[in-house]
Amino acid sequence: MFAGAQVSLYPMTDGFVDVIMSSLSALDPYRERLRIETDDISTLIVGPPEVLFPALRDLYVAAAASRQHVVLRATLSRGCPGEPDDPICQTNALANPSEPLDSRQAGALAALAETPQTGETARAQFSLYVMGAGDHMAEIMGCIDFLKRSGTFDRSKNFCTRLIGDSGPVFATLQEAFCRFGPPQGHVTIDLTVSANSPSIA
Amino acid sequence: MFAGAQVSLYPMTDGFVDVIMSSLSALDPYRERLRIETDDISTLIVGPPEVLFPALRDLYVAAAASRQHVVLRATLSRGCPGEPDDPICQTNALANPSEPLDSRQAGALAALAETPQTGETARAQFSLYVMGAGDHMAEIMGCIDFLKRSGTFDRSKNFCTRLIGDSGPVFATLQEAFCRFGPPQGHVTIDLTVSANSPSIA
């Protein structure tokens, strides 16, 4: 299995380089369990979902703490057939394929109940894509049903779903959506935007 | 058919509101053929691909002309089974399902040859997702083969492909990728990032 993300931080300030560089230290506790490579467009983070999502949460919280308007963007992927297996991605976090949808939804909700708060609000918008054989819309609709009961659901929009809440539960909700829907050996991706301190919020 | 995008501009400057507001006037020539709605995270643009991609190109060119480091982000989608048909999305731009892959590649290359330049460079990174039945990886690999011959191909990265060139051919390449690969009634999405004036470019 290969899993990871292409991640970017967009601080809407003249001091954007400083916000990005200082936020990156939030990844330090995770670096042994992730492979990280940066270019001018995004940072590749390779590793298992149970490490990746907390790392993204802490990166977001550090950037949001600058109090600038900052957006974290990520293209997340697991099981892409075009990517090689990588031992660093080994995980037990993916749902059992024989487990029915309602049981996976219950497991996701139980995991959320144990999630700590961070003190930073996250306004997130994301799309979950399930590729390959099987009824991909059933998995997506099952995921949306879970989201509506997650406590972080804001509203559905065209092409995506909005979440709002403390960053802890919001990133945990995203992790559950990524891990529990779509087959464990399938190709699942998320297109994610998380916005902090927007002046457009009244 | 329903097609469109959730689009955001991220100008990395204290004057980000001004850059966004002044760039939006680039959409004016297209407004009669698009439906546009904005919230604090993104702007929904609904309409056919042959209008949508030139509109995104002109929005990007206007923002890049500010000479600030600006990123345009878009979640593009066509044929999502969860969205209603909309007459504004009617299009003849999607490939014929019975047309073989090499013929669709040739058509895409011919369309690119007629694309005007804009004078603004675009560094783009994107992922194409083809959902539902059928061999989605064959369509994606066929698209990547087209990209490599497009004249805008930069390199493959994990989870995505980088393009570089004048914004005219780059957005035209994205339009061809979106329209000619994956079945015309299928669910096809693109996760797109286009970066201008990054200080990380030597």
Short mmCIF file of C-alpha atoms in Angstrom, two decimals:
data_model
loop_
_atom_site.label_atom_id
_atom_site.label_comp_id
_atom_site.label_asym_id
_atom_site.label_seq_id
_atom_site.Cartn_x
_atom_site.Cartn_y
_atom_site.Cartn_z
CA MET A 1 0.00 0.00 0.00
CA PHE A 2 1.08 3.53 -0.70
CA ALA A 3 -0.53 6.46 1.11
CA GLY A 4 0.19 10.10 1.62
CA ALA A 5 -0.56 13.62 0.54
CA GLN A 6 0.63 16.60 -1.43
CA VAL A 7 0.19 19.48 1.03
CA SER A 8 0.45 23.26 0.74
CA LEU A 9 0.01 26.14 3.19
CA TYR A 10 -1.23 29.47 1.83
CA PRO A 11 -0.83 32.32 4.36
CA MET A 12 -2.50 35.47 2.96
CA THR A 13 0.18 37.84 4.27
CA ASP A 14 3.37 39.53 3.09
CA GLY A 15 5.11 37.38 5.72
CA PHE A 16 3.92 34.12 4.16
CA VAL A 17 7.40 32.52 4.07
CA ASP A 18 7.84 33.01 7.83
CA VAL A 19 4.39 31.55 8.61
CA ILE A 20 5.12 28.49 6.44
CA MET A 21 8.63 27.90 7.80
CA SER A 22 7.63 28.27 11.46
CA SER A 23 4.57 26.04 11.04
CA LEU A 24 6.62 23.21 9.54
CA SER A 25 8.22 22.51 12.93
CA ALA A 26 4.82 21.08 13.94
CA LEU A 27 5.75 18.08 11.78
CA ASP A 28 8.90 17.32 13.80
CA PRO A 29 7.31 14.75 16.17
CA TYR A 30 6.12 12.76 13.15
CA ARG A 31 9.20 12.89 10.91
CA GLU A 32 10.48 9.40 11.80
CA ARG A 33 7.22 7.87 10.67
CA LEU A 34 6.78 9.96 7.50
CA ARG A 35 8.75 10.67 4.34
CA ILE A 36 8.67 14.40 3.53
CA GLU A 37 9.84 16.13 0.31
CA THR A 38 9.19 19.75 -0.71
CA ASP A 39 9.16 21.62 -4.03
CA ASP A 40 7.80 25.04 -5.04
CA ILE A 41 4.17 23.87 -5.31
CA SER A 42 3.63 21.38 -2.50
CA THR A 43 5.14 19.14 0.14
CA LEU A 44 4.85 15.38 -0.32
CA ILE A 45 4.11 13.56 2.93
CA VAL A 46 4.16 9.75 2.66
CA GLY A 47 2.97 7.58 5.54
CA PRO A 48 0.02 5.75 7.09
CA PRO A 49 -3.28 7.60 7.68
CA GLU A 50 -3.08 7.32 11.49
CA VAL A 51 0.16 9.38 11.39
CA LEU A 52 -0.66 11.56 8.39
CA PHE A 53 -3.91 13.10 9.69
CA PRO A 54 -2.60 14.08 13.14
CA ALA A 55 0.47 15.57 11.40
CA LEU A 56 -1.74 17.62 9.08
CA ARG A 57 -3.87 18.72 12.05
CA ASP A 58 -0.81 19.94 13.97
CA LEU A 59 0.54 21.71 10.87
CA TYR A 60 -2.81 23.45 10.43
CA VAL A 61 -3.05 24.42 14.12
CA ALA A 62 0.47 25.91 14.05
CA ALA A 63 -0.32 27.95 10.92
CA ALA A 64 -3.72 29.08 12.27
CA ALA A 65 -2.03 30.24 15.49
CA SER A 66 -0.27 32.94 13.43
CA ARG A 67 -3.76 34.57 13.40
CA GLN A 68 -3.26 35.32 9.72
CA HIS A 69 -5.79 34.13 7.17
CA VAL A 70 -4.20 30.77 6.24
CA VAL A 71 -5.43 27.92 4.05
CA LEU A 72 -4.10 24.36 4.18
CA ARG A 73 -4.66 22.41 0.98
CA ALA A 74 -4.03 18.70 0.55
CA THR A 75 -4.43 16.04 -2.12
CA LEU A 76 -4.61 12.78 -0.13
CA SER A 77 -4.37 9.33 -1.69
CA ARG A 78 -4.24 5.69 -0.67
CA GLY A 79 -3.94 2.57 -2.78
CA CYS A 80 -3.22 4.28 -6.10
CA PRO A 81 -2.38 1.41 -8.52
CA GLY A 82 0.30 3.58 -10.13
CA GLU A 83 2.31 3.92 -6.88
CA PRO A 84 4.69 1.26 -5.47
CA ASP A 85 4.13 -0.38 -2.08
CA ASP A 86 6.13 1.34 0.64
CA PRO A 87 6.80 -0.21 4.08
CA ILE A 88 6.48 3.21 5.77
CA CYS A 89 2.78 3.18 4.79
CA GLN A 90 1.93 -0.08 6.59
CA THR A 91 -1.27 0.43 8.55
CA ASN A 92 -4.03 -1.34 10.46
CA ALA A 93 -6.29 1.70 10.22
CA LEU A 94 -8.24 0.64 7.13
CA ALA A 95 -11.65 -0.96 7.56
CA ASN A 96 -12.24 -4.67 7.05
CA PRO A 97 -13.74 -5.19 3.56
CA SER A 98 -16.33 -7.64 4.86
CA GLU A 99 -17.61 -5.22 7.48
CA PRO A 100 -21.01 -3.75 6.52
CA LEU A 101 -21.41 -0.02 6.04
CA ASP A 102 -23.41 0.63 9.22
CA SER A 103 -20.79 -1.11 11.36
CA ARG A 104 -18.03 0.97 9.76
CA GLN A 105 -20.06 4.12 10.41
CA ALA A 106 -20.44 3.13 14.09
CA GLY A 107 -16.69 2.51 14.37
CA ALA A 108 -15.95 5.90 12.87
CA LEU A 109 -18.29 7.63 15.34
CA ALA A 110 -16.71 5.76 18.28
CA ALA A 111 -13.23 6.89 17.18
CA LEU A 112 -14.40 10.50 16.99
CA ALA A 113 -15.73 10.41 20.55
CA GLU A 114 -12.17 9.91 21.83
CA THR A 115 -10.63 12.83 19.92
CA PRO A 116 -8.97 15.64 21.90
CA GLN A 117 -9.68 19.32 21.21
CA THR A 118 -6.95 21.69 19.96
CA GLY A 119 -8.50 25.12 20.61
CA GLU A 120 -8.27 26.13 16.92
CA THR A 121 -11.38 26.18 14.75
CA ALA A 122 -11.17 24.53 11.33
CA ARG A 123 -13.51 25.31 8.43
CA ALA A 124 -12.95 22.46 6.01
CA GLN A 125 -14.26 21.56 2.59
CA PHE A 126 -13.49 18.23 0.94
CA SER A 127 -14.38 15.69 -1.70
CA LEU A 128 -13.89 11.93 -1.23
CA TYR A 129 -13.27 9.89 -4.39
CA VAL A 130 -13.50 6.10 -4.53
CA MET A 131 -12.09 4.64 -7.76
CA GLY A 132 -12.25 1.27 -9.48
CA ALA A 133 -14.74 -1.55 -9.38
CA GLY A 134 -17.64 -1.66 -6.94
CA ASP A 135 -20.41 0.79 -6.17
CA HIS A 136 -18.41 3.94 -5.52
CA MET A 137 -21.50 6.07 -4.97
CA ALA A 138 -22.78 3.71 -2.23
CA GLU A 139 -19.49 4.20 -0.38
CA ILE A 140 -19.62 7.96 -0.86
CA MET A 141 -23.26 8.17 0.28
CA GLY A 142 -22.40 5.97 3.28
CA CYS A 143 -19.57 8.32 4.12
CA ILE A 144 -21.83 11.38 3.81
CA ASP A 145 -24.30 9.72 6.18
CA PHE A 146 -21.46 9.27 8.70
CA LEU A 147 -20.40 12.92 8.21
CA LYS A 148 -23.91 14.13 8.99
CA ARG A 149 -23.73 12.35 12.35
CA SER A 150 -20.10 13.32 13.09
CA GLY A 151 -20.80 16.56 14.95
CA THR A 152 -18.56 18.45 12.50
CA PHE A 153 -20.93 18.47 9.51
CA ASP A 154 -21.64 21.99 8.24
CA ARG A 155 -23.38 21.53 4.89
CA SER A 156 -23.20 19.89 1.47
CA LYS A 157 -22.12 22.00 -1.47
CA ASN A 158 -21.82 21.13 -5.14
CA PHE A 159 -18.87 18.74 -5.55
CA CYS A 160 -17.90 18.75 -1.84
CA THR A 161 -18.91 18.74 1.82
CA ARG A 162 -18.17 21.40 4.43
CA LEU A 163 -17.13 20.58 7.99
CA ILE A 164 -16.74 22.99 10.89
CA GLY A 165 -15.52 22.55 14.43
CA ASP A 166 -12.42 22.27 16.54
CA SER A 167 -9.47 21.07 14.44
CA GLY A 168 -9.20 17.90 16.56
CA PRO A 169 -12.58 16.42 15.62
CA VAL A 170 -12.49 17.92 12.10
CA PHE A 171 -9.22 16.19 11.14
CA ALA A 172 -10.34 13.02 12.93
CA THR A 173 -13.56 13.07 10.88
CA LEU A 174 -11.48 13.39 7.70
CA GLN A 175 -9.29 10.46 8.81
CA GLU A 176 -12.32 8.25 9.43
CA ALA A 177 -13.79 9.21 6.04
CA PHE A 178 -10.50 8.32 4.34
CA CYS A 179 -9.98 4.99 6.16
CA ARG A 180 -13.44 3.45 6.59
CA PHE A 181 -15.05 4.03 3.19
CA GLY A 182 -13.94 2.48 -0.06
CA PRO A 183 -12.26 -0.95 -0.05
CA PRO A 184 -8.99 -1.26 1.95
CA GLN A 185 -7.11 -2.28 -1.18
CA GLY A 186 -8.98 0.26 -3.28
CA HIS A 187 -7.85 3.62 -4.61
CA VAL A 188 -9.33 6.37 -2.43
CA THR A 189 -8.46 10.07 -2.58
CA ILE A 190 -9.50 13.27 -0.81
CA ASP A 191 -9.32 16.81 -2.17
CA LEU A 192 -9.12 18.94 1.01
CA THR A 193 -9.21 22.66 1.86
CA VAL A 194 -9.07 23.93 5.47
CA SER A 195 -9.41 27.65 6.13
CA ALA A 196 -8.40 29.63 9.25
CA ASN A 197 -9.10 33.23 10.26
CA SER A 198 -10.90 34.26 7.08
CA PRO A 199 -12.10 37.87 7.14
CA SER A 200 -15.18 36.69 5.21
CA ILE A 201 -16.51 35.11 8.42
CA ALA A 202 -18.80 37.62 10.11
CA MET B 1 -24.95 16.57 -17.17
CA PHE B 2 -23.66 18.78 -14.41
CA ALA B 3 -20.20 20.33 -14.61
CA GLY B 4 -18.29 23.01 -12.84
CA ALA B 5 -15.73 23.80 -10.20
CA GLN B 6 -15.16 25.07 -6.70
CA VAL B 7 -12.44 27.70 -7.18
CA SER B 8 -10.27 29.73 -4.79
CA LEU B 9 -7.55 32.35 -5.26
CA TYR B 10 -4.83 32.58 -2.61
CA PRO B 11 -2.72 35.76 -2.97
CA MET B 12 0.19 35.58 -0.49
CA THR B 13 0.05 39.29 0.39
CA ASP B 14 -1.50 41.58 3.00
CA GLY B 15 -3.53 43.01 0.11
CA PHE B 16 -5.10 39.64 -0.72
CA VAL B 17 -8.69 40.97 -0.72
CA ASP B 18 -7.83 43.58 -3.37
CA VAL B 19 -6.07 41.04 -5.58
CA ILE B 20 -9.05 38.66 -5.38
CA MET B 21 -11.69 41.35 -5.99
CA SER B 22 -9.87 42.93 -8.94
CA SER B 23 -9.15 39.54 -10.54
CA LEU B 24 -12.82 38.51 -10.44
CA SER B 25 -13.65 41.04 -13.16
CA ALA B 26 -11.84 38.66 -15.54
CA LEU B 27 -14.95 36.45 -15.25
CA ASP B 28 -17.29 39.19 -16.58
CA PRO B 29 -17.20 38.11 -20.27
CA TYR B 30 -18.29 34.61 -19.22
CA ARG B 31 -20.98 35.41 -16.66
CA GLU B 32 -23.95 34.86 -19.00
CA ARG B 33 -22.80 31.32 -19.70
CA LEU B 34 -21.87 30.41 -16.10
CA ARG B 35 -23.60 30.30 -12.72
CA ILE B 36 -21.33 31.78 -10.03
CA GLU B 37 -21.82 31.67 -6.23
CA THR B 38 -19.26 32.62 -3.56
CA ASP B 39 -18.81 31.77 0.12
CA ASP B 40 -15.86 32.16 2.53
CA ILE B 41 -13.99 29.06 1.25
CA SER B 42 -14.55 28.95 -2.51
CA THR B 43 -16.49 30.18 -5.51
CA LEU B 44 -18.79 27.73 -7.28
CA ILE B 45 -18.67 28.10 -11.07
CA VAL B 46 -21.20 25.94 -12.95
CA GLY B 47 -21.03 25.61 -16.73
CA PRO B 48 -19.69 23.62 -19.66
CA PRO B 49 -15.95 22.82 -19.88
CA GLU B 50 -15.38 24.90 -23.03
CA VAL B 51 -16.48 28.02 -21.08
CA LEU B 52 -15.18 27.01 -17.65
CA PHE B 53 -11.50 26.46 -18.57
CA PRO B 54 -11.04 29.73 -20.50
CA ALA B 55 -12.75 31.54 -17.58
CA LEU B 56 -10.34 29.93 -15.09
CA ARG B 57 -7.41 30.80 -17.35
CA ASP B 58 -8.43 34.47 -17.51
CA LEU B 59 -9.01 34.56 -13.74
CA TYR B 60 -5.53 33.10 -13.19
CA VAL B 61 -3.89 35.52 -15.67
CA ALA B 62 -5.54 38.52 -13.97
CA ALA B 63 -4.37 37.37 -10.53
CA ALA B 64 -0.84 36.56 -11.75
CA ALA B 65 -0.61 40.04 -13.31
CA SER B 66 -0.64 41.46 -9.76
CA ARG B 67 2.95 40.09 -9.65
CA GLN B 68 2.21 38.77 -6.15
CA HIS B 69 2.72 35.10 -5.35
CA VAL B 70 -0.79 33.81 -6.11
CA VAL B 71 -2.21 30.29 -6.21
CA LEU B 72 -5.44 29.31 -7.98
CA ARG B 73 -7.02 26.13 -6.63
CA ALA B 74 -9.95 24.32 -8.19
CA THR B 75 -11.97 21.17 -7.63
CA LEU B 76 -13.46 20.41 -11.05
CA SER B 77 -16.20 17.85 -11.66
CA ARG B 78 -18.39 16.56 -14.48
CA GLY B 79 -21.10 13.92 -14.44
CA CYS B 80 -21.28 13.46 -10.66
CA PRO B 81 -24.27 11.11 -10.13
CA GLY B 82 -25.22 13.12 -7.03
CA GLU B 83 -25.76 16.36 -8.97
CA PRO B 84 -28.88 17.25 -11.03
CA ASP B 85 -28.74 17.89 -14.80
CA ASP B 86 -28.47 21.59 -15.55
CA PRO B 87 -29.17 23.10 -19.02
CA ILE B 88 -26.35 25.66 -18.54
CA CYS B 89 -23.88 22.72 -18.62
CA GLN B 90 -24.93 21.45 -22.06
CA THR B 91 -21.79 20.75 -24.09
CA ASN B 92 -20.47 19.10 -27.21
CA ALA B 93 -16.92 19.14 -25.88
CA LEU B 94 -16.88 15.61 -24.41
CA ALA B 95 -15.28 12.82 -26.43
CA ASN B 96 -17.35 10.17 -28.22
CA PRO B 97 -17.40 6.98 -26.12
CA SER B 98 -16.74 4.76 -29.14
CA GLU B 99 -13.62 6.71 -30.14
CA PRO B 100 -10.43 4.79 -29.35
CA LEU B 101 -7.86 6.26 -26.97
CA ASP B 102 -5.24 7.10 -29.63
CA SER B 103 -7.78 9.00 -31.69
CA ARG B 104 -8.85 11.00 -28.61
CA GLN B 105 -5.20 11.75 -27.87
CA ALA B 106 -4.72 13.02 -31.44
CA GLY B 107 -7.81 15.24 -31.14
CA ALA B 108 -6.52 16.70 -27.89
CA LEU B 109 -3.13 17.50 -29.45
CA ALA B 110 -4.81 19.14 -32.48
CA ALA B 111 -6.91 21.35 -30.17
CA LEU B 112 -3.77 22.42 -28.28
CA ALA B 113 -2.04 23.48 -31.50
CA GLU B 114 -4.68 26.22 -31.97
CA THR B 115 -4.39 27.69 -28.47
CA PRO B 116 -3.35 31.36 -28.13
CA GLN B 117 -0.64 32.48 -25.68
CA THR B 118 -1.42 34.79 -22.74
CA GLY B 119 2.05 36.00 -21.73
CA GLU B 120 1.66 34.64 -18.16
CA THR B 121 3.49 31.48 -17.13
CA ALA B 122 1.50 28.83 -15.24
CA ARG B 123 3.06 26.16 -13.03
CA ALA B 124 0.27 23.65 -12.54
CA GLN B 125 -0.14 20.44 -10.61
CA PHE B 126 -3.21 18.25 -10.94
CA SER B 127 -4.79 14.85 -10.44
CA LEU B 128 -7.43 13.40 -12.78
CA TYR B 129 -9.92 10.97 -11.25
CA VAL B 130 -12.21 8.71 -13.29
CA MET B 131 -14.91 7.04 -11.19
CA GLY B 132 -17.33 4.20 -11.74
CA ALA B 133 -17.29 1.14 -13.96
CA GLY B 134 -14.68 0.59 -16.65
CA ASP B 135 -10.91 0.56 -16.57
CA HIS B 136 -10.22 3.88 -14.84
CA MET B 137 -6.44 3.34 -14.81
CA ALA B 138 -6.39 2.79 -18.61
CA GLU B 139 -8.07 6.17 -19.06
CA ILE B 140 -5.68 7.84 -16.61
CA MET B 141 -2.61 6.26 -18.25
CA GLY B 142 -3.96 7.30 -21.66
CA CYS B 143 -4.35 10.82 -20.38
CA ILE B 144 -0.79 10.84 -18.97
CA ASP B 145 0.51 9.69 -22.36
CA PHE B 146 -1.31 12.67 -23.95
CA LEU B 147 0.14 15.01 -21.30
CA LYS B 148 3.68 13.85 -22.07
CA ARG B 149 3.18 14.88 -25.70
CA SER B 150 1.30 18.12 -24.92
CA GLY B 151 4.32 20.43 -24.78
CA THR B 152 3.31 21.52 -21.25
CA PHE B 153 4.39 18.36 -19.38
CA ASP B 154 6.87 19.09 -16.60
CA ARG B 155 7.07 15.87 -14.57
CA SER B 156 5.12 13.22 -12.70
CA LYS B 157 4.98 13.41 -8.91
CA ASN B 158 3.36 11.12 -6.40
CA PHE B 159 -0.43 11.49 -6.71
CA CYS B 160 -0.27 14.16 -9.44
CA THR B 161 1.31 15.54 -12.61
CA ARG B 162 3.05 18.87 -13.07
CA LEU B 163 2.59 21.08 -16.13
CA ILE B 164 4.52 24.22 -17.03
CA GLY B 165 4.15 26.72 -19.82
CA ASP B 166 2.19 29.72 -20.94
CA SER B 167 -1.23 29.80 -19.25
CA GLY B 168 -2.97 29.45 -22.63
CA PRO B 169 -1.64 26.00 -23.49
CA VAL B 170 -1.58 24.89 -19.83
CA PHE B 171 -5.30 25.53 -19.25
CA ALA B 172 -6.09 24.10 -22.70
CA THR B 173 -4.17 20.94 -21.77
CA LEU B 174 -6.23 20.68 -18.57
CA GLN B 175 -9.45 21.14 -20.57
CA GLU B 176 -8.47 18.36 -22.99
CA ALA B 177 -7.57 16.04 -20.09
CA PHE B 178 -10.94 16.74 -18.46
CA CYS B 179 -13.03 16.29 -21.64
CA ARG B 180 -11.37 13.51 -23.64
CA PHE B 181 -10.61 10.90 -20.97
CA GLY B 182 -13.17 8.99 -18.97
CA PRO B 183 -16.59 8.22 -20.51
CA PRO B 184 -18.72 11.26 -21.52
CA GLN B 185 -21.49 10.18 -19.13
CA GLY B 186 -18.95 9.19 -16.46
CA HIS B 187 -17.95 10.96 -13.29
CA VAL B 188 -14.60 12.70 -13.86
CA THR B 189 -12.92 15.14 -11.49
CA ILE B 190 -9.71 17.17 -11.37
CA ASP B 191 -7.90 18.44 -8.28
CA LEU B 192 -5.95 21.45 -9.61
CA THR B 193 -3.31 23.85 -8.25
CA VAL B 194 -1.78 26.62 -10.40
CA SER B 195 1.00 28.76 -8.94
CA ALA B 196 2.25 32.18 -10.11
CA ASN B 197 5.28 34.24 -9.08
CA SER B 198 6.54 31.86 -6.39
CA PRO B 199 9.75 33.05 -4.72
CA SER B 200 10.80 29.37 -4.54
CA ILE B 201 11.53 29.44 -8.29
CA ALA B 202 15.21 30.21 -8.75
#
